[in-house]
Structures are given as structure tokens and as C-alpha cells.
Short mmCIF file of N, CA and C and ligand atoms in Angstrom, two decimals:
data_model
loop_
_atom_site.label_atom_id
_atom_site.label_comp_id
_atom_site.label_asym_id
_atom_site.label_seq_id
_atom_site.Cartn_x
_atom_site.Cartn_y
_atom_site.Cartn_z
N UNK A 1 23.87 24.38 29.25
CA UNK A 1 22.80 24.05 28.31
C UNK A 1 22.94 22.58 27.89
N UNK A 2 21.81 21.89 27.86
CA UNK A 2 21.86 20.47 27.51
C UNK A 2 22.14 20.31 26.02
N UNK A 3 22.57 19.13 25.67
CA UNK A 3 22.93 18.85 24.28
C UNK A 3 21.71 18.97 23.37
N UNK A 4 20.55 18.48 23.90
CA UNK A 4 19.34 18.52 23.09
C UNK A 4 18.88 19.96 22.86
N UNK A 5 19.03 20.79 23.90
CA UNK A 5 18.62 22.19 23.77
C UNK A 5 19.49 22.91 22.75
N UNK A 6 20.76 22.58 22.77
CA UNK A 6 21.69 23.18 21.84
C UNK A 6 21.35 22.77 20.41
N UNK A 7 21.08 21.48 20.26
CA UNK A 7 20.73 20.95 18.96
C UNK A 7 19.43 21.59 18.47
N UNK A 8 18.50 21.74 19.40
CA UNK A 8 17.20 22.33 19.08
C UNK A 8 17.39 23.73 18.51
N UNK A 9 18.18 24.55 19.21
CA UNK A 9 18.39 25.92 18.76
C UNK A 9 19.06 25.97 17.40
N UNK A 10 20.01 25.06 17.21
CA UNK A 10 20.74 25.00 15.96
C UNK A 10 19.79 24.66 14.80
N UNK A 11 18.96 23.63 15.03
CA UNK A 11 18.05 23.15 14.00
C UNK A 11 16.98 24.19 13.68
N UNK A 12 16.42 24.81 14.74
CA UNK A 12 15.37 25.82 14.53
C UNK A 12 15.94 27.00 13.74
N UNK A 13 17.12 27.43 14.11
CA UNK A 13 17.75 28.54 13.42
C UNK A 13 18.00 28.23 11.95
N UNK A 14 18.56 27.06 11.72
CA UNK A 14 18.89 26.65 10.36
C UNK A 14 17.63 26.60 9.50
N UNK A 15 16.60 25.92 10.00
CA UNK A 15 15.38 25.74 9.19
C UNK A 15 14.56 27.02 9.07
N UNK A 16 14.61 27.91 10.07
CA UNK A 16 13.82 29.13 9.94
C UNK A 16 14.52 30.13 9.03
N UNK A 17 15.85 30.06 8.99
CA UNK A 17 16.58 30.97 8.11
C UNK A 17 16.59 30.48 6.67
N UNK A 18 16.70 29.16 6.52
CA UNK A 18 16.73 28.56 5.19
C UNK A 18 15.67 27.48 5.08
N UNK A 19 14.39 27.89 5.09
CA UNK A 19 13.35 26.86 5.06
C UNK A 19 13.40 26.00 3.79
N UNK A 20 13.26 24.68 4.00
CA UNK A 20 13.25 23.76 2.86
C UNK A 20 11.85 23.75 2.26
N UNK A 21 11.81 23.56 0.96
CA UNK A 21 10.52 23.44 0.24
C UNK A 21 9.61 24.65 0.45
N UNK A 22 10.23 25.82 0.55
CA UNK A 22 9.47 27.06 0.75
C UNK A 22 9.09 27.63 -0.61
N UNK A 23 7.98 27.14 -1.16
CA UNK A 23 7.50 27.57 -2.48
C UNK A 23 6.10 27.03 -2.68
N UNK A 24 5.41 27.58 -3.68
CA UNK A 24 4.11 27.02 -4.05
C UNK A 24 4.39 25.80 -4.92
N UNK A 25 3.49 24.86 -4.88
CA UNK A 25 3.62 23.65 -5.70
C UNK A 25 2.62 23.77 -6.84
N UNK A 26 3.15 23.96 -8.05
CA UNK A 26 2.25 24.21 -9.19
C UNK A 26 1.30 23.04 -9.46
N UNK A 27 1.80 21.82 -9.30
CA UNK A 27 0.99 20.65 -9.63
C UNK A 27 0.40 19.99 -8.38
N UNK A 28 0.14 20.79 -7.36
CA UNK A 28 -0.39 20.25 -6.11
C UNK A 28 -1.76 19.59 -6.33
N UNK A 29 -1.96 18.44 -5.67
CA UNK A 29 -3.26 17.78 -5.72
C UNK A 29 -4.09 18.17 -4.49
N UNK A 30 -3.40 18.60 -3.42
CA UNK A 30 -4.07 18.99 -2.18
C UNK A 30 -3.43 20.27 -1.66
N UNK A 31 -4.23 21.03 -0.97
CA UNK A 31 -3.73 22.31 -0.45
C UNK A 31 -4.59 22.72 0.73
N UNK A 32 -3.99 23.31 1.74
CA UNK A 32 -4.78 23.82 2.87
C UNK A 32 -4.07 25.01 3.49
N UNK A 33 -4.87 25.84 4.14
CA UNK A 33 -4.31 27.00 4.84
C UNK A 33 -4.46 26.83 6.33
N UNK A 34 -3.46 27.30 7.06
CA UNK A 34 -3.52 27.23 8.51
C UNK A 34 -3.22 28.58 9.13
N UNK A 35 -3.80 28.80 10.29
CA UNK A 35 -3.62 30.10 10.96
C UNK A 35 -3.57 29.90 12.47
N UNK A 36 -2.60 30.51 13.08
CA UNK A 36 -2.47 30.47 14.53
C UNK A 36 -2.65 31.89 15.06
N UNK A 37 -3.87 32.24 15.47
CA UNK A 37 -4.14 33.64 15.89
C UNK A 37 -3.33 34.08 17.10
N UNK A 38 -2.91 33.14 17.94
CA UNK A 38 -2.17 33.51 19.14
C UNK A 38 -0.81 34.12 18.81
N UNK A 39 -0.23 33.65 17.71
CA UNK A 39 1.12 34.10 17.37
C UNK A 39 1.13 34.89 16.07
N UNK A 40 0.11 34.65 15.24
CA UNK A 40 0.06 35.30 13.93
C UNK A 40 0.68 34.48 12.82
N UNK A 41 0.98 33.20 13.11
CA UNK A 41 1.54 32.33 12.07
C UNK A 41 0.46 32.00 11.04
N UNK A 42 0.84 32.08 9.79
CA UNK A 42 -0.09 31.82 8.70
C UNK A 42 0.65 31.04 7.63
N UNK A 43 0.11 29.93 7.19
CA UNK A 43 0.81 29.23 6.12
C UNK A 43 -0.13 28.43 5.25
N UNK A 44 0.36 28.15 4.04
CA UNK A 44 -0.36 27.28 3.11
C UNK A 44 0.53 26.08 2.86
N UNK A 45 -0.05 24.89 2.98
CA UNK A 45 0.70 23.66 2.71
C UNK A 45 0.20 23.08 1.40
N UNK A 46 1.13 22.73 0.52
CA UNK A 46 0.80 22.14 -0.78
C UNK A 46 1.27 20.68 -0.79
N UNK A 47 0.46 19.83 -1.37
CA UNK A 47 0.82 18.42 -1.43
C UNK A 47 0.61 17.86 -2.83
N UNK A 48 1.53 17.00 -3.24
CA UNK A 48 1.32 16.23 -4.46
C UNK A 48 1.22 14.77 -4.02
N UNK A 49 0.01 14.25 -4.06
CA UNK A 49 -0.23 12.87 -3.63
C UNK A 49 -0.58 12.04 -4.85
N UNK A 50 0.15 10.94 -5.02
CA UNK A 50 -0.15 10.00 -6.10
C UNK A 50 -0.40 8.64 -5.50
N UNK A 51 -1.58 8.10 -5.77
CA UNK A 51 -1.96 6.85 -5.12
C UNK A 51 -2.05 7.13 -3.65
N UNK A 52 -1.20 6.47 -2.88
CA UNK A 52 -1.24 6.69 -1.44
C UNK A 52 0.05 7.35 -0.95
N UNK A 53 0.87 7.80 -1.90
CA UNK A 53 2.19 8.31 -1.54
C UNK A 53 2.27 9.83 -1.71
N UNK A 54 2.84 10.47 -0.69
CA UNK A 54 3.07 11.92 -0.75
C UNK A 54 4.36 12.13 -1.55
N UNK A 55 4.21 12.50 -2.81
CA UNK A 55 5.39 12.65 -3.68
C UNK A 55 6.13 13.95 -3.40
N UNK A 56 5.38 14.97 -3.04
CA UNK A 56 6.02 16.26 -2.80
C UNK A 56 5.20 17.08 -1.79
N UNK A 57 5.91 17.87 -1.02
CA UNK A 57 5.28 18.76 -0.04
C UNK A 57 5.98 20.10 -0.10
N UNK A 58 5.24 21.17 -0.03
CA UNK A 58 5.88 22.48 0.06
C UNK A 58 4.97 23.39 0.88
N UNK A 59 5.50 24.54 1.24
CA UNK A 59 4.68 25.47 2.02
C UNK A 59 5.10 26.91 1.74
N UNK A 60 4.19 27.82 2.04
CA UNK A 60 4.48 29.24 1.94
C UNK A 60 3.76 29.93 3.08
N UNK A 61 4.24 31.09 3.44
CA UNK A 61 3.55 31.82 4.49
C UNK A 61 4.51 32.61 5.33
N UNK A 62 4.00 33.12 6.44
CA UNK A 62 4.86 33.88 7.33
C UNK A 62 4.53 33.50 8.76
N UNK A 63 5.53 33.55 9.59
CA UNK A 63 5.31 33.19 10.98
C UNK A 63 6.60 33.23 11.75
N UNK A 64 6.52 32.78 12.99
CA UNK A 64 7.69 32.81 13.85
C UNK A 64 8.67 31.71 13.46
N UNK A 65 9.85 31.75 14.05
CA UNK A 65 10.90 30.79 13.72
C UNK A 65 10.46 29.35 13.97
N UNK A 66 9.70 29.13 15.03
CA UNK A 66 9.30 27.76 15.35
C UNK A 66 8.32 27.20 14.32
N UNK A 67 7.34 28.01 13.93
CA UNK A 67 6.37 27.52 12.95
C UNK A 67 7.05 27.27 11.60
N UNK A 68 7.95 28.14 11.25
CA UNK A 68 8.65 28.01 9.98
C UNK A 68 9.57 26.77 9.99
N UNK A 69 10.30 26.62 11.08
CA UNK A 69 11.20 25.47 11.19
C UNK A 69 10.41 24.17 11.21
N UNK A 70 9.28 24.18 11.89
CA UNK A 70 8.46 22.98 11.96
C UNK A 70 7.91 22.62 10.59
N UNK A 71 7.45 23.62 9.85
CA UNK A 71 6.93 23.39 8.49
C UNK A 71 8.04 22.87 7.57
N UNK A 72 9.21 23.47 7.73
CA UNK A 72 10.34 23.08 6.90
C UNK A 72 10.74 21.63 7.15
N UNK A 73 10.84 21.27 8.42
CA UNK A 73 11.24 19.90 8.77
C UNK A 73 10.15 18.90 8.40
N UNK A 74 8.91 19.31 8.56
CA UNK A 74 7.80 18.45 8.19
C UNK A 74 7.85 18.15 6.68
N UNK A 75 8.06 19.19 5.90
CA UNK A 75 8.07 19.00 4.45
C UNK A 75 9.19 18.05 4.03
N UNK A 76 10.34 18.19 4.69
CA UNK A 76 11.46 17.32 4.36
C UNK A 76 11.17 15.86 4.74
N UNK A 77 10.51 15.67 5.86
CA UNK A 77 10.24 14.32 6.36
C UNK A 77 9.11 13.62 5.63
N UNK A 78 8.15 14.38 5.14
CA UNK A 78 6.94 13.77 4.57
C UNK A 78 7.11 13.29 3.14
N UNK A 79 8.12 13.82 2.47
CA UNK A 79 8.32 13.43 1.07
C UNK A 79 8.58 11.93 0.96
N UNK A 80 7.77 11.26 0.13
CA UNK A 80 7.96 9.83 -0.11
C UNK A 80 7.23 8.94 0.88
N UNK A 81 6.60 9.56 1.88
CA UNK A 81 5.86 8.77 2.88
C UNK A 81 4.45 8.47 2.37
N UNK A 82 3.88 7.36 2.85
CA UNK A 82 2.48 7.11 2.55
C UNK A 82 1.64 7.97 3.47
N UNK A 83 0.37 8.15 3.13
CA UNK A 83 -0.48 8.97 3.98
C UNK A 83 -0.65 8.30 5.35
N UNK A 84 -0.63 6.98 5.38
CA UNK A 84 -0.72 6.27 6.67
C UNK A 84 0.51 6.56 7.53
N UNK A 85 1.68 6.55 6.91
CA UNK A 85 2.91 6.87 7.65
C UNK A 85 2.88 8.31 8.16
N UNK A 86 2.35 9.21 7.33
CA UNK A 86 2.25 10.62 7.72
C UNK A 86 1.37 10.76 8.95
N UNK A 87 0.25 10.06 8.96
CA UNK A 87 -0.66 10.10 10.12
C UNK A 87 0.04 9.61 11.37
N UNK A 88 0.79 8.53 11.20
CA UNK A 88 1.47 7.93 12.34
C UNK A 88 2.51 8.90 12.91
N UNK A 89 3.32 9.47 12.05
CA UNK A 89 4.36 10.40 12.50
C UNK A 89 3.73 11.61 13.19
N UNK A 90 2.65 12.13 12.61
CA UNK A 90 1.98 13.26 13.23
C UNK A 90 1.42 12.89 14.61
N UNK A 91 0.89 11.68 14.71
CA UNK A 91 0.36 11.22 15.99
C UNK A 91 1.43 11.23 17.07
N UNK A 92 2.62 10.75 16.72
CA UNK A 92 3.71 10.71 17.69
C UNK A 92 4.22 12.13 18.01
N UNK A 93 4.28 12.96 16.98
CA UNK A 93 4.73 14.35 17.15
C UNK A 93 3.77 15.08 18.10
N UNK A 94 2.50 14.86 17.87
CA UNK A 94 1.46 15.49 18.68
C UNK A 94 1.56 15.04 20.13
N UNK A 95 1.77 13.76 20.30
CA UNK A 95 1.88 13.17 21.64
C UNK A 95 3.10 13.75 22.38
N UNK A 96 4.21 13.88 21.65
CA UNK A 96 5.42 14.43 22.24
C UNK A 96 5.19 15.87 22.70
N UNK A 97 4.54 16.67 21.85
CA UNK A 97 4.33 18.07 22.20
C UNK A 97 3.27 18.26 23.26
N UNK A 98 2.41 17.27 23.40
CA UNK A 98 1.39 17.34 24.44
C UNK A 98 2.01 17.07 25.81
N UNK A 99 3.32 16.78 25.81
CA UNK A 99 4.03 16.56 27.06
C UNK A 99 3.63 15.25 27.73
N UNK A 100 3.34 14.27 26.89
CA UNK A 100 2.90 12.98 27.38
C UNK A 100 3.94 12.35 28.32
N UNK A 101 3.58 12.22 29.57
CA UNK A 101 4.51 11.71 30.57
C UNK A 101 4.82 10.22 30.39
N UNK A 102 3.88 9.51 29.81
CA UNK A 102 4.08 8.06 29.62
C UNK A 102 5.05 7.77 28.48
N UNK A 103 5.43 8.82 27.78
CA UNK A 103 6.37 8.67 26.66
C UNK A 103 5.89 7.63 25.66
N UNK A 104 4.65 7.76 25.25
CA UNK A 104 4.14 6.82 24.25
C UNK A 104 4.62 7.15 22.86
N UNK A 105 5.31 8.29 22.75
CA UNK A 105 5.84 8.61 21.44
C UNK A 105 7.21 7.96 21.26
N UNK A 106 7.51 7.65 20.02
CA UNK A 106 8.72 6.89 19.72
C UNK A 106 9.74 7.78 18.99
N UNK A 107 10.90 7.92 19.63
CA UNK A 107 11.97 8.73 19.09
C UNK A 107 12.42 8.23 17.71
N UNK A 108 12.37 6.92 17.53
CA UNK A 108 12.83 6.35 16.26
C UNK A 108 11.88 6.70 15.12
N UNK A 109 10.60 6.82 15.44
CA UNK A 109 9.62 7.18 14.41
C UNK A 109 9.76 8.66 14.07
N UNK A 110 10.05 9.47 15.08
CA UNK A 110 10.13 10.92 14.87
C UNK A 110 11.45 11.36 14.24
N UNK A 111 12.51 10.61 14.45
CA UNK A 111 13.80 11.01 13.89
C UNK A 111 14.19 12.40 14.34
N UNK A 112 14.57 13.25 13.38
CA UNK A 112 15.04 14.60 13.69
C UNK A 112 13.98 15.46 14.36
N UNK A 113 12.72 15.11 14.16
CA UNK A 113 11.63 15.90 14.75
C UNK A 113 11.67 15.88 16.27
N UNK A 114 12.40 14.93 16.84
CA UNK A 114 12.50 14.82 18.30
C UNK A 114 13.13 16.06 18.93
N UNK A 115 13.82 16.88 18.13
CA UNK A 115 14.42 18.10 18.70
C UNK A 115 13.33 19.05 19.23
N UNK A 116 12.10 18.85 18.78
CA UNK A 116 11.01 19.71 19.24
C UNK A 116 10.46 19.31 20.61
N UNK A 117 11.01 18.27 21.20
CA UNK A 117 10.44 17.76 22.46
C UNK A 117 10.40 18.82 23.56
N UNK A 118 11.42 19.69 23.59
CA UNK A 118 11.48 20.72 24.63
C UNK A 118 10.36 21.74 24.54
N UNK A 119 9.74 21.85 23.35
CA UNK A 119 8.67 22.83 23.12
C UNK A 119 7.45 22.52 24.00
N UNK A 120 7.32 21.26 24.41
CA UNK A 120 6.15 20.88 25.22
C UNK A 120 6.07 21.67 26.52
N UNK A 121 7.18 22.26 26.93
CA UNK A 121 7.18 23.07 28.16
C UNK A 121 6.56 24.45 27.94
N UNK A 122 6.34 24.80 26.68
CA UNK A 122 5.80 26.12 26.37
C UNK A 122 4.52 25.99 25.54
N UNK A 123 3.37 25.91 26.24
CA UNK A 123 2.09 25.65 25.55
C UNK A 123 1.80 26.58 24.38
N UNK A 124 2.19 27.84 24.48
CA UNK A 124 1.92 28.77 23.39
C UNK A 124 2.73 28.38 22.16
N UNK A 125 3.94 27.89 22.40
CA UNK A 125 4.82 27.49 21.30
C UNK A 125 4.39 26.18 20.66
N UNK A 126 3.69 25.35 21.45
CA UNK A 126 3.21 24.07 20.93
C UNK A 126 2.32 24.33 19.71
N UNK A 127 1.51 25.38 19.79
CA UNK A 127 0.61 25.71 18.68
C UNK A 127 1.39 26.12 17.44
N UNK A 128 2.48 26.82 17.65
CA UNK A 128 3.32 27.21 16.52
C UNK A 128 3.91 25.97 15.84
N UNK A 129 4.36 25.02 16.67
CA UNK A 129 5.03 23.83 16.14
C UNK A 129 4.05 22.86 15.47
N UNK A 130 2.81 22.82 15.97
CA UNK A 130 1.86 21.85 15.39
C UNK A 130 1.03 22.44 14.25
N UNK A 131 1.02 23.77 14.11
CA UNK A 131 0.22 24.39 13.05
C UNK A 131 0.47 23.76 11.67
N UNK A 132 1.74 23.63 11.24
CA UNK A 132 1.97 23.06 9.90
C UNK A 132 1.40 21.64 9.77
N UNK A 133 1.44 20.89 10.87
CA UNK A 133 0.97 19.50 10.84
C UNK A 133 -0.54 19.43 10.74
N UNK A 134 -1.22 20.27 11.47
CA UNK A 134 -2.69 20.28 11.38
C UNK A 134 -3.12 20.73 9.98
N UNK A 135 -2.34 21.64 9.42
CA UNK A 135 -2.65 22.12 8.07
C UNK A 135 -2.42 21.01 7.05
N UNK A 136 -1.34 20.27 7.24
CA UNK A 136 -1.05 19.12 6.37
C UNK A 136 -2.20 18.12 6.42
N UNK A 137 -2.67 17.86 7.63
CA UNK A 137 -3.76 16.91 7.78
C UNK A 137 -5.02 17.40 7.07
N UNK A 138 -5.32 18.69 7.25
CA UNK A 138 -6.49 19.26 6.57
C UNK A 138 -6.35 19.11 5.06
N UNK A 139 -5.13 19.29 4.57
CA UNK A 139 -4.88 19.15 3.14
C UNK A 139 -5.09 17.72 2.68
N UNK A 140 -4.57 16.77 3.44
CA UNK A 140 -4.70 15.36 3.09
C UNK A 140 -6.16 14.92 3.12
N UNK A 141 -6.90 15.53 3.99
CA UNK A 141 -8.31 15.15 4.12
C UNK A 141 -9.19 15.87 3.11
N UNK A 142 -8.56 16.44 2.10
CA UNK A 142 -9.34 16.99 0.99
C UNK A 142 -9.37 18.49 0.92
N UNK A 143 -8.63 19.15 1.78
CA UNK A 143 -8.57 20.60 1.71
C UNK A 143 -9.66 21.22 2.56
N UNK A 144 -9.29 22.15 3.37
CA UNK A 144 -10.26 22.79 4.26
C UNK A 144 -11.03 23.85 3.50
N UNK A 145 -12.29 23.99 3.79
CA UNK A 145 -13.12 25.04 3.19
C UNK A 145 -12.66 26.39 3.69
N UNK A 146 -12.41 26.46 4.99
CA UNK A 146 -11.90 27.68 5.59
C UNK A 146 -10.55 27.32 6.19
N UNK A 147 -9.67 28.28 6.36
CA UNK A 147 -8.38 27.97 6.95
C UNK A 147 -8.52 27.27 8.30
N UNK A 148 -7.68 26.27 8.56
CA UNK A 148 -7.73 25.64 9.87
C UNK A 148 -7.06 26.56 10.87
N UNK A 149 -7.57 26.57 12.07
CA UNK A 149 -7.04 27.44 13.10
C UNK A 149 -6.59 26.61 14.28
N UNK A 150 -5.53 27.10 14.95
CA UNK A 150 -5.04 26.38 16.13
C UNK A 150 -6.11 26.35 17.21
N UNK A 151 -7.12 27.22 17.08
CA UNK A 151 -8.16 27.26 18.11
C UNK A 151 -9.28 26.27 17.84
N UNK A 152 -9.21 25.57 16.72
CA UNK A 152 -10.29 24.62 16.43
C UNK A 152 -9.76 23.26 15.98
N UNK A 153 -8.55 22.94 16.39
CA UNK A 153 -7.97 21.65 16.00
C UNK A 153 -8.70 20.51 16.67
N UNK A 154 -8.89 19.47 15.92
CA UNK A 154 -9.40 18.24 16.54
C UNK A 154 -8.18 17.42 16.95
N UNK A 155 -8.36 16.55 17.88
CA UNK A 155 -7.23 15.75 18.35
C UNK A 155 -7.42 14.30 17.93
N UNK A 156 -8.11 14.17 16.81
CA UNK A 156 -8.45 12.86 16.26
C UNK A 156 -7.23 11.99 15.98
N UNK A 157 -6.18 12.59 15.52
CA UNK A 157 -4.99 11.81 15.17
C UNK A 157 -4.15 11.57 16.41
N UNK A 158 -4.06 10.39 16.85
CA UNK A 158 -3.23 10.09 18.00
C UNK A 158 -2.22 9.04 17.63
N UNK A 159 -1.24 8.90 18.42
CA UNK A 159 -0.18 7.93 18.15
C UNK A 159 -0.75 6.52 18.20
N UNK A 160 -0.25 5.70 17.35
CA UNK A 160 -0.72 4.32 17.36
C UNK A 160 0.11 3.48 16.43
ZN1 ZN B 201 4.41 31.10 16.16
#
């Protein structure tokens, strides 16, 4: 087993068993729901945005280990970031999971999130890993009227 695969399993296990920021945010300024019908992952992402800075992120819901771990790691990484930085990180994350052969995504921008790179080999799992991110985006964009679904994601956010 490669070192990255081992690290991946370790990180996914840790975050799915002990998800960070797994709670409702009472003073949330933004909130959105996401649903992945292929796997049954369902979650709500809460955001506290002040000015242009994401002061706090949390989530609640149920789903597979990958969706939970992805939401947990996302929440940990997004705290203190500007909304522009959040868009950029999501763009690179999305590019990595899309299995971009040109490697336009930057490992340094993704940091620990790079452990998800192996998921690109499993298209069904890609939806689990990106669900929390699409939900975060829907929340930042003012909250979705209806829950966002992995079957109707736009690919507007790209790395740049
Ligand atoms: Zn899933």
C-alpha cells in the first residue's frame, strides 16, 4: 500500500469517527442543505460570515465515511478564510477530484485535503467527497431555496 493511500485511510477514519465542527451553528449567517441521492449522504452546512471572512463553519447530517470526513476537513480548513480563498480552494479540490491529468491543482493550496486525490479513481465516491463543498458554495451564495443535489451541481467554480 502506498504511503498516500495509508494516510488517506487514516485521515478518513479519524475524521469520520470524530468529525470536527459537527454541530448546528446558532448564530449562522448562511446555511444550506446538500443531498447526494446516489449514496444517501445528506448534510446541512452552517456558516458565520463577517465582512468577507468565514469566521466559523459547522455541519450536521448523516452519510458515508467519505462525505463525513470531507465535511469535517472542509470545516477545519475554511475557518478564517476569506470567501475568495474558499472559492479558490474548492476550485483546486474540484479539479483534483475530476482527475485532471494536467495537474492544474496545487498541492500547496489544498494542504491536507490532498489526501482525497485517490478518490478521483472512483466517480461515485467523488460525489460523496464534493457534496459538502457544493453545499458550502450554495450557502455562501445566499442559501439554496431547495437542497442542492449532486445531480444538479454546476461546475462554475474552477481552479484559478
Ligand atoms: Zn457517500
